[in-house]
GROMACS .gro file of C-alpha atoms in nm:
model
  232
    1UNK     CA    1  10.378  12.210  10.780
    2UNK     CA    2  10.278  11.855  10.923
    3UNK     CA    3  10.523  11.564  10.843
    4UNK     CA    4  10.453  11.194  10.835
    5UNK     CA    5  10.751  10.965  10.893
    6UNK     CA    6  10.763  10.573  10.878
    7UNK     CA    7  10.999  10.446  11.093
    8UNK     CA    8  11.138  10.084  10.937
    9UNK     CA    9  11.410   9.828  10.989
   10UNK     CA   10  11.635   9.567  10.780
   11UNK     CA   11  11.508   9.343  11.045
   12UNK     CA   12  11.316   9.265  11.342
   13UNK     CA   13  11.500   9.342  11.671
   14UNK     CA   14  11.743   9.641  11.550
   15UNK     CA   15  11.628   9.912  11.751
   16UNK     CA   16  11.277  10.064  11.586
   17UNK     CA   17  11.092  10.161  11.923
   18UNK     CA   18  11.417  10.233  12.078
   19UNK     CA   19  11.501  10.501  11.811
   20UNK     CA   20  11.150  10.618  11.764
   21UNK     CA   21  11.101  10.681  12.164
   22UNK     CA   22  11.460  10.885  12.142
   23UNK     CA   23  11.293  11.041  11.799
   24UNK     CA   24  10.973  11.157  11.971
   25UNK     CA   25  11.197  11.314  12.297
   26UNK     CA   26  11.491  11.469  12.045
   27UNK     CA   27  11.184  11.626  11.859
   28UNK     CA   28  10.984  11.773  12.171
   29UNK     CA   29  11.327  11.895  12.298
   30UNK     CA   30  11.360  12.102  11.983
   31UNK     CA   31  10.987  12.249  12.063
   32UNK     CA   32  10.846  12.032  11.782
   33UNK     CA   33  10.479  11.858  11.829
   34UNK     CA   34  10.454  11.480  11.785
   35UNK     CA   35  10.205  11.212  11.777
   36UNK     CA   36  10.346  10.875  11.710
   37UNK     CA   37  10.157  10.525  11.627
   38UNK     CA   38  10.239  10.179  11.585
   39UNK     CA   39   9.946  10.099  11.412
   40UNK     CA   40  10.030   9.661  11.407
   41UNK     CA   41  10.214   9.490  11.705
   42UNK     CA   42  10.223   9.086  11.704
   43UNK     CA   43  10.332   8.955  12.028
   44UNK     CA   44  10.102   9.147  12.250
   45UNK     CA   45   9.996   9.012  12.631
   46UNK     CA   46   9.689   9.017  12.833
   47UNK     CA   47   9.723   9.359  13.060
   48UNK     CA   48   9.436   9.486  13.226
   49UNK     CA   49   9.182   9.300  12.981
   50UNK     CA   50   9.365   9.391  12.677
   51UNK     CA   51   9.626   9.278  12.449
   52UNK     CA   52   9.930   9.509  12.506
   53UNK     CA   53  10.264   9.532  12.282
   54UNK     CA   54  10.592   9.688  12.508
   55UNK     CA   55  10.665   9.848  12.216
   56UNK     CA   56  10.379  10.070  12.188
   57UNK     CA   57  10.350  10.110  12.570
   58UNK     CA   58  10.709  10.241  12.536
   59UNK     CA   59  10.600  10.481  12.271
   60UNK     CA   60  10.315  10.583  12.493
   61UNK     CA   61  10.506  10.602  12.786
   62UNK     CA   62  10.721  10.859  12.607
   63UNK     CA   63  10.382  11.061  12.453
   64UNK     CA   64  10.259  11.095  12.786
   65UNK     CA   65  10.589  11.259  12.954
   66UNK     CA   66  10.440  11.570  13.086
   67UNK     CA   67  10.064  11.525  12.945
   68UNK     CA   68   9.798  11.556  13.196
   69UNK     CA   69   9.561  11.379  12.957
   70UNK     CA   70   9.527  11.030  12.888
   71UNK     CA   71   9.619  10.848  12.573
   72UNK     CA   72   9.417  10.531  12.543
   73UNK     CA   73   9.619  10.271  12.443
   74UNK     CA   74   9.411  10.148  12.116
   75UNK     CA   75   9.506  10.511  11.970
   76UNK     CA   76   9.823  10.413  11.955
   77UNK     CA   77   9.842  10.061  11.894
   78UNK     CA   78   9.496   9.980  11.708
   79UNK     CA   79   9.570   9.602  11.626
   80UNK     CA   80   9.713   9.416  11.881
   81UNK     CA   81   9.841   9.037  11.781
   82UNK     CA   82   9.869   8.807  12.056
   83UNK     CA   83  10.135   8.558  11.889
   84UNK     CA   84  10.483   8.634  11.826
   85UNK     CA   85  10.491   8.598  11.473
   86UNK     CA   86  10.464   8.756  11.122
   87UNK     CA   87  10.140   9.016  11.182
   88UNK     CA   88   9.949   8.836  10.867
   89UNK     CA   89   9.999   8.450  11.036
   90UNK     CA   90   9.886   8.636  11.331
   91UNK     CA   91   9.572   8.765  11.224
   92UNK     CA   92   9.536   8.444  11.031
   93UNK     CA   93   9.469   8.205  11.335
   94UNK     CA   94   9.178   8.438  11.471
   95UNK     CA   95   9.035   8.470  11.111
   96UNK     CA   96   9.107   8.871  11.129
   97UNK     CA   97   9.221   8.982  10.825
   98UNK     CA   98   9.489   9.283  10.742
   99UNK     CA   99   9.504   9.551  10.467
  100UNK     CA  100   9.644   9.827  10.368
  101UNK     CA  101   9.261   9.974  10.414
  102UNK     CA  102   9.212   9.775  10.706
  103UNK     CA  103   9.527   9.990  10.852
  104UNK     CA  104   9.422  10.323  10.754
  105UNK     CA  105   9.067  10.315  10.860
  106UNK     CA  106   9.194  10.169  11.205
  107UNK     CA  107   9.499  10.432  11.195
  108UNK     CA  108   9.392  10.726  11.027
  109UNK     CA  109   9.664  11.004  11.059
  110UNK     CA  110   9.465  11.302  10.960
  111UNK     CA  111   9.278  11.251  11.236
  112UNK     CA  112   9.592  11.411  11.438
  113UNK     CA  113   9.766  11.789  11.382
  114UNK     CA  114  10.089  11.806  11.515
  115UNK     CA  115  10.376  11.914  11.395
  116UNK     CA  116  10.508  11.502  11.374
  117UNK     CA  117  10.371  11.215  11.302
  118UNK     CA  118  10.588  10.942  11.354
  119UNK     CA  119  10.461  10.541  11.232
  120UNK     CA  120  10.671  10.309  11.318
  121UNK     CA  121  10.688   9.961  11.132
  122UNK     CA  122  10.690   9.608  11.250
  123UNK     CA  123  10.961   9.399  11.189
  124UNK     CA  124  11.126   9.511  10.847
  125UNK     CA  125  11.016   9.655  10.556
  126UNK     CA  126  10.851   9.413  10.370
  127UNK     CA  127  10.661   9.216  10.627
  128UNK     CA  128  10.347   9.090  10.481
  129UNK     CA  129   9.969   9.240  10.598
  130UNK     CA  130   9.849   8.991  10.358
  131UNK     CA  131   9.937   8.755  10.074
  132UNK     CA  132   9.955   9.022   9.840
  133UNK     CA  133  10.009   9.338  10.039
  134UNK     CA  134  10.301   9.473  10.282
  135UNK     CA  135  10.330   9.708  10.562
  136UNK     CA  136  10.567   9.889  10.273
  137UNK     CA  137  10.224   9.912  10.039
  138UNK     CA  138  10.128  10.065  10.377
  139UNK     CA  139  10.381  10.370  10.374
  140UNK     CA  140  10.355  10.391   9.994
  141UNK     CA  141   9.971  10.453  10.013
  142UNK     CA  142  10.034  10.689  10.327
  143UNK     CA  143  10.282  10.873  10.100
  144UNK     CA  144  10.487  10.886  10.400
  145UNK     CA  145  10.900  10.992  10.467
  146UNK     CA  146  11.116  10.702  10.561
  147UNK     CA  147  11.341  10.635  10.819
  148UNK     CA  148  11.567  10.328  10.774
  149UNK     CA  149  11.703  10.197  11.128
  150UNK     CA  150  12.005   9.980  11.059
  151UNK     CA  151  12.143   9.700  11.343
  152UNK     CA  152  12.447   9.680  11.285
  153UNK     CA  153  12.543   9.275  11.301
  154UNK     CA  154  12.725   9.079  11.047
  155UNK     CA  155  12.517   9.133  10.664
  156UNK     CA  156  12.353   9.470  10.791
  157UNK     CA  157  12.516   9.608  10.453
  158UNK     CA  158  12.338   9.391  10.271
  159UNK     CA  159  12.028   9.407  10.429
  160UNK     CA  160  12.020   9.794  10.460
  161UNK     CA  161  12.085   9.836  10.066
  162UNK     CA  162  11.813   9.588   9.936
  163UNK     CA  163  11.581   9.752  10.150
  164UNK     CA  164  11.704  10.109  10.079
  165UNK     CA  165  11.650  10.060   9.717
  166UNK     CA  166  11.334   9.873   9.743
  167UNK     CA  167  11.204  10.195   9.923
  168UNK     CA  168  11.348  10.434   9.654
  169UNK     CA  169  11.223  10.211   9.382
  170UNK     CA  170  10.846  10.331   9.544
  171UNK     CA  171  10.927  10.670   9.498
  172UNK     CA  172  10.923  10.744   9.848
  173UNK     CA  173  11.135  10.992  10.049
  174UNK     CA  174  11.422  10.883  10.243
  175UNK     CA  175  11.512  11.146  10.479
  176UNK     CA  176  11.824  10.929  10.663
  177UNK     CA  177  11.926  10.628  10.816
  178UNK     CA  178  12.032  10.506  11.161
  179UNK     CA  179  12.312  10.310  11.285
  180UNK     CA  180  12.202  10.117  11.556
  181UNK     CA  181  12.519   9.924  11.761
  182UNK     CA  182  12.306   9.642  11.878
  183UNK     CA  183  12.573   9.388  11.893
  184UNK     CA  184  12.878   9.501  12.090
  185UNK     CA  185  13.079   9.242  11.989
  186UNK     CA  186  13.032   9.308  11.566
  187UNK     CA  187  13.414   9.326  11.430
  188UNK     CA  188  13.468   9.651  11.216
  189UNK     CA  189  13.141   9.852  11.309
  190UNK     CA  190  13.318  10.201  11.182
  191UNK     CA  191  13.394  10.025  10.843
  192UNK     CA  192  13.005   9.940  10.810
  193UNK     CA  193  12.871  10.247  10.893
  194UNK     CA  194  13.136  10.348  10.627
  195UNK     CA  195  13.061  10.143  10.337
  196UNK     CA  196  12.677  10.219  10.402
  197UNK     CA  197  12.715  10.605  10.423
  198UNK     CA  198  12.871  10.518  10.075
  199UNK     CA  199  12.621  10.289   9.957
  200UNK     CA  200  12.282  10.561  10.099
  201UNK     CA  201  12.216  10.810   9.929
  202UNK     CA  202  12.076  10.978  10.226
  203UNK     CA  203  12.237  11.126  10.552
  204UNK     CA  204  12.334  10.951  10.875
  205UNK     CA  205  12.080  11.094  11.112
  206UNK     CA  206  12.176  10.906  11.442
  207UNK     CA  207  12.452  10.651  11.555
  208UNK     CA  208  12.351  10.503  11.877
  209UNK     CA  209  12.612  10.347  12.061
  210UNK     CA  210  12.521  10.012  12.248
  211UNK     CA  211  12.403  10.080  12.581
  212UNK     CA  212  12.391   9.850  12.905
  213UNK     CA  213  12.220  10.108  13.119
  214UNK     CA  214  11.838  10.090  13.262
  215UNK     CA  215  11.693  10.373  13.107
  216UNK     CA  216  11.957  10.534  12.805
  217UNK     CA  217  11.657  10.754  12.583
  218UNK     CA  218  11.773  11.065  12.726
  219UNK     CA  219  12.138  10.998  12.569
  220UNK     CA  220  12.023  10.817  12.297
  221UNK     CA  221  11.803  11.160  12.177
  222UNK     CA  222  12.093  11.361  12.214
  223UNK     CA  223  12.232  11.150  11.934
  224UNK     CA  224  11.957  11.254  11.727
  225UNK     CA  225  12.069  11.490  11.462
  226UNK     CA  226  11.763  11.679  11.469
  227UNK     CA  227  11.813  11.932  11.159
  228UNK     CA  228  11.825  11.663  10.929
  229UNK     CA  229  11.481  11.613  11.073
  230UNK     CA  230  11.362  11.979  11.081
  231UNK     CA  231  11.486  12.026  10.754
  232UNK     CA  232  11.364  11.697  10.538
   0.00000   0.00000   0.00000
């Protein structure tokens, strides 16, 4: 059975594509098929004639570990903003405009059959496509299974339980959160991730410490905890 997950933040900069790259390798090391999109990126660059987002090359530097094919890079990243700045103000200044329907025709999952399909968000989970729509009325329409990254920095308790219940109150699935230690320096980091596995009424599916090295996914997936995956 195929399952969709949208992968979202309490903020921009907590660790999305960092967690979603250790997602996609924690799930192939368990034999497990993924595909994984980020179907908006604002704060893309010119590379190679075309607007490029690191976070989706990560992503599709990850997909293509061990692929002999090709994964063009539109596939993956289908709109590509070239301003760093709120997607909809993006697509504002070059008179493109977003949707929800805009999204899935340029995105469309079914298109794909493995066994994961993993969407990550852009900046948190209410970030506007529009001026009446969300990248939230995004997931809802998708019907997709949430996965709230947390940063943990001073109000990340706050921030994680607005958004957790603003999620719930959609009806959507939450299958766990992650506790992301972005800022090494945050006083009383065990007594967050305390109060919030209080406060979620879901399970803690990874804490990833902070690390310092070059290239940390392959420790980061191994603090995956991949049957609460398997068995959402």
């Amino acid at each position: 059975m195929q399952q969709k997950i949208f992968i979202t933040g309490t903020d921009t900069e907590v660790g999305k594509t960092f967690f979603t790259v250790a997602l996609i390798r924690a799930l192939r090391n368990a034999k497990q098929t993924v595909m994984a999109f980020k179907p908006v990126a604002a704060g893309c660059q010119q590379q190679d004639g075309q607007l490029k987002n690191e976070d989706a090359l990560a992503i599709i530097d990850e997909l293509m570990q061990g692929q002999a094919e090709s994964l063009a890079y539109s596939t993956v990243n289908p709109i590509a903003l070239e301003p760093p700045i709120a997607p909809h103000i993006a697509a504002e200044l070059i008179n493109q405009q977003l949707s929800v329907d805009y999204l899935q025709q340029h995105c469309p999952l079914s298109r794909f059959a493995q066994q994961f399909i993993l969407v990550e968000g852009a900046g948190g989970w209410l970030v506007p496509l529009n001026q009446r729509q969300t990248l939230a009325d995004y997931a809802q329409a998708e019907k997709l299974d949430i996965i709230l990254v947390v940063g943990l920095k001073l109000g990340c308790i706050n921030h994680a339980m607005l958004t957790y219940e603003n999620i719930r109150a959609r009806g959507l699935n939450v299958i766990g959160w992650v506790a992301n230690h972005i800022d090494p320096q945050m006083d009383n980091q065990a007594e967050n991730i305390q109060t919030l596995k209080n406060q979620l009424n879901c399970p803690l599916i990874a804490e990833i410490p902070y690390f310092d090295q070059v290239n940390p996914i392959g420790e980061a997936s191994k603090c995956v905890r991949i049957e609460h995956i398997l068995s959402s």
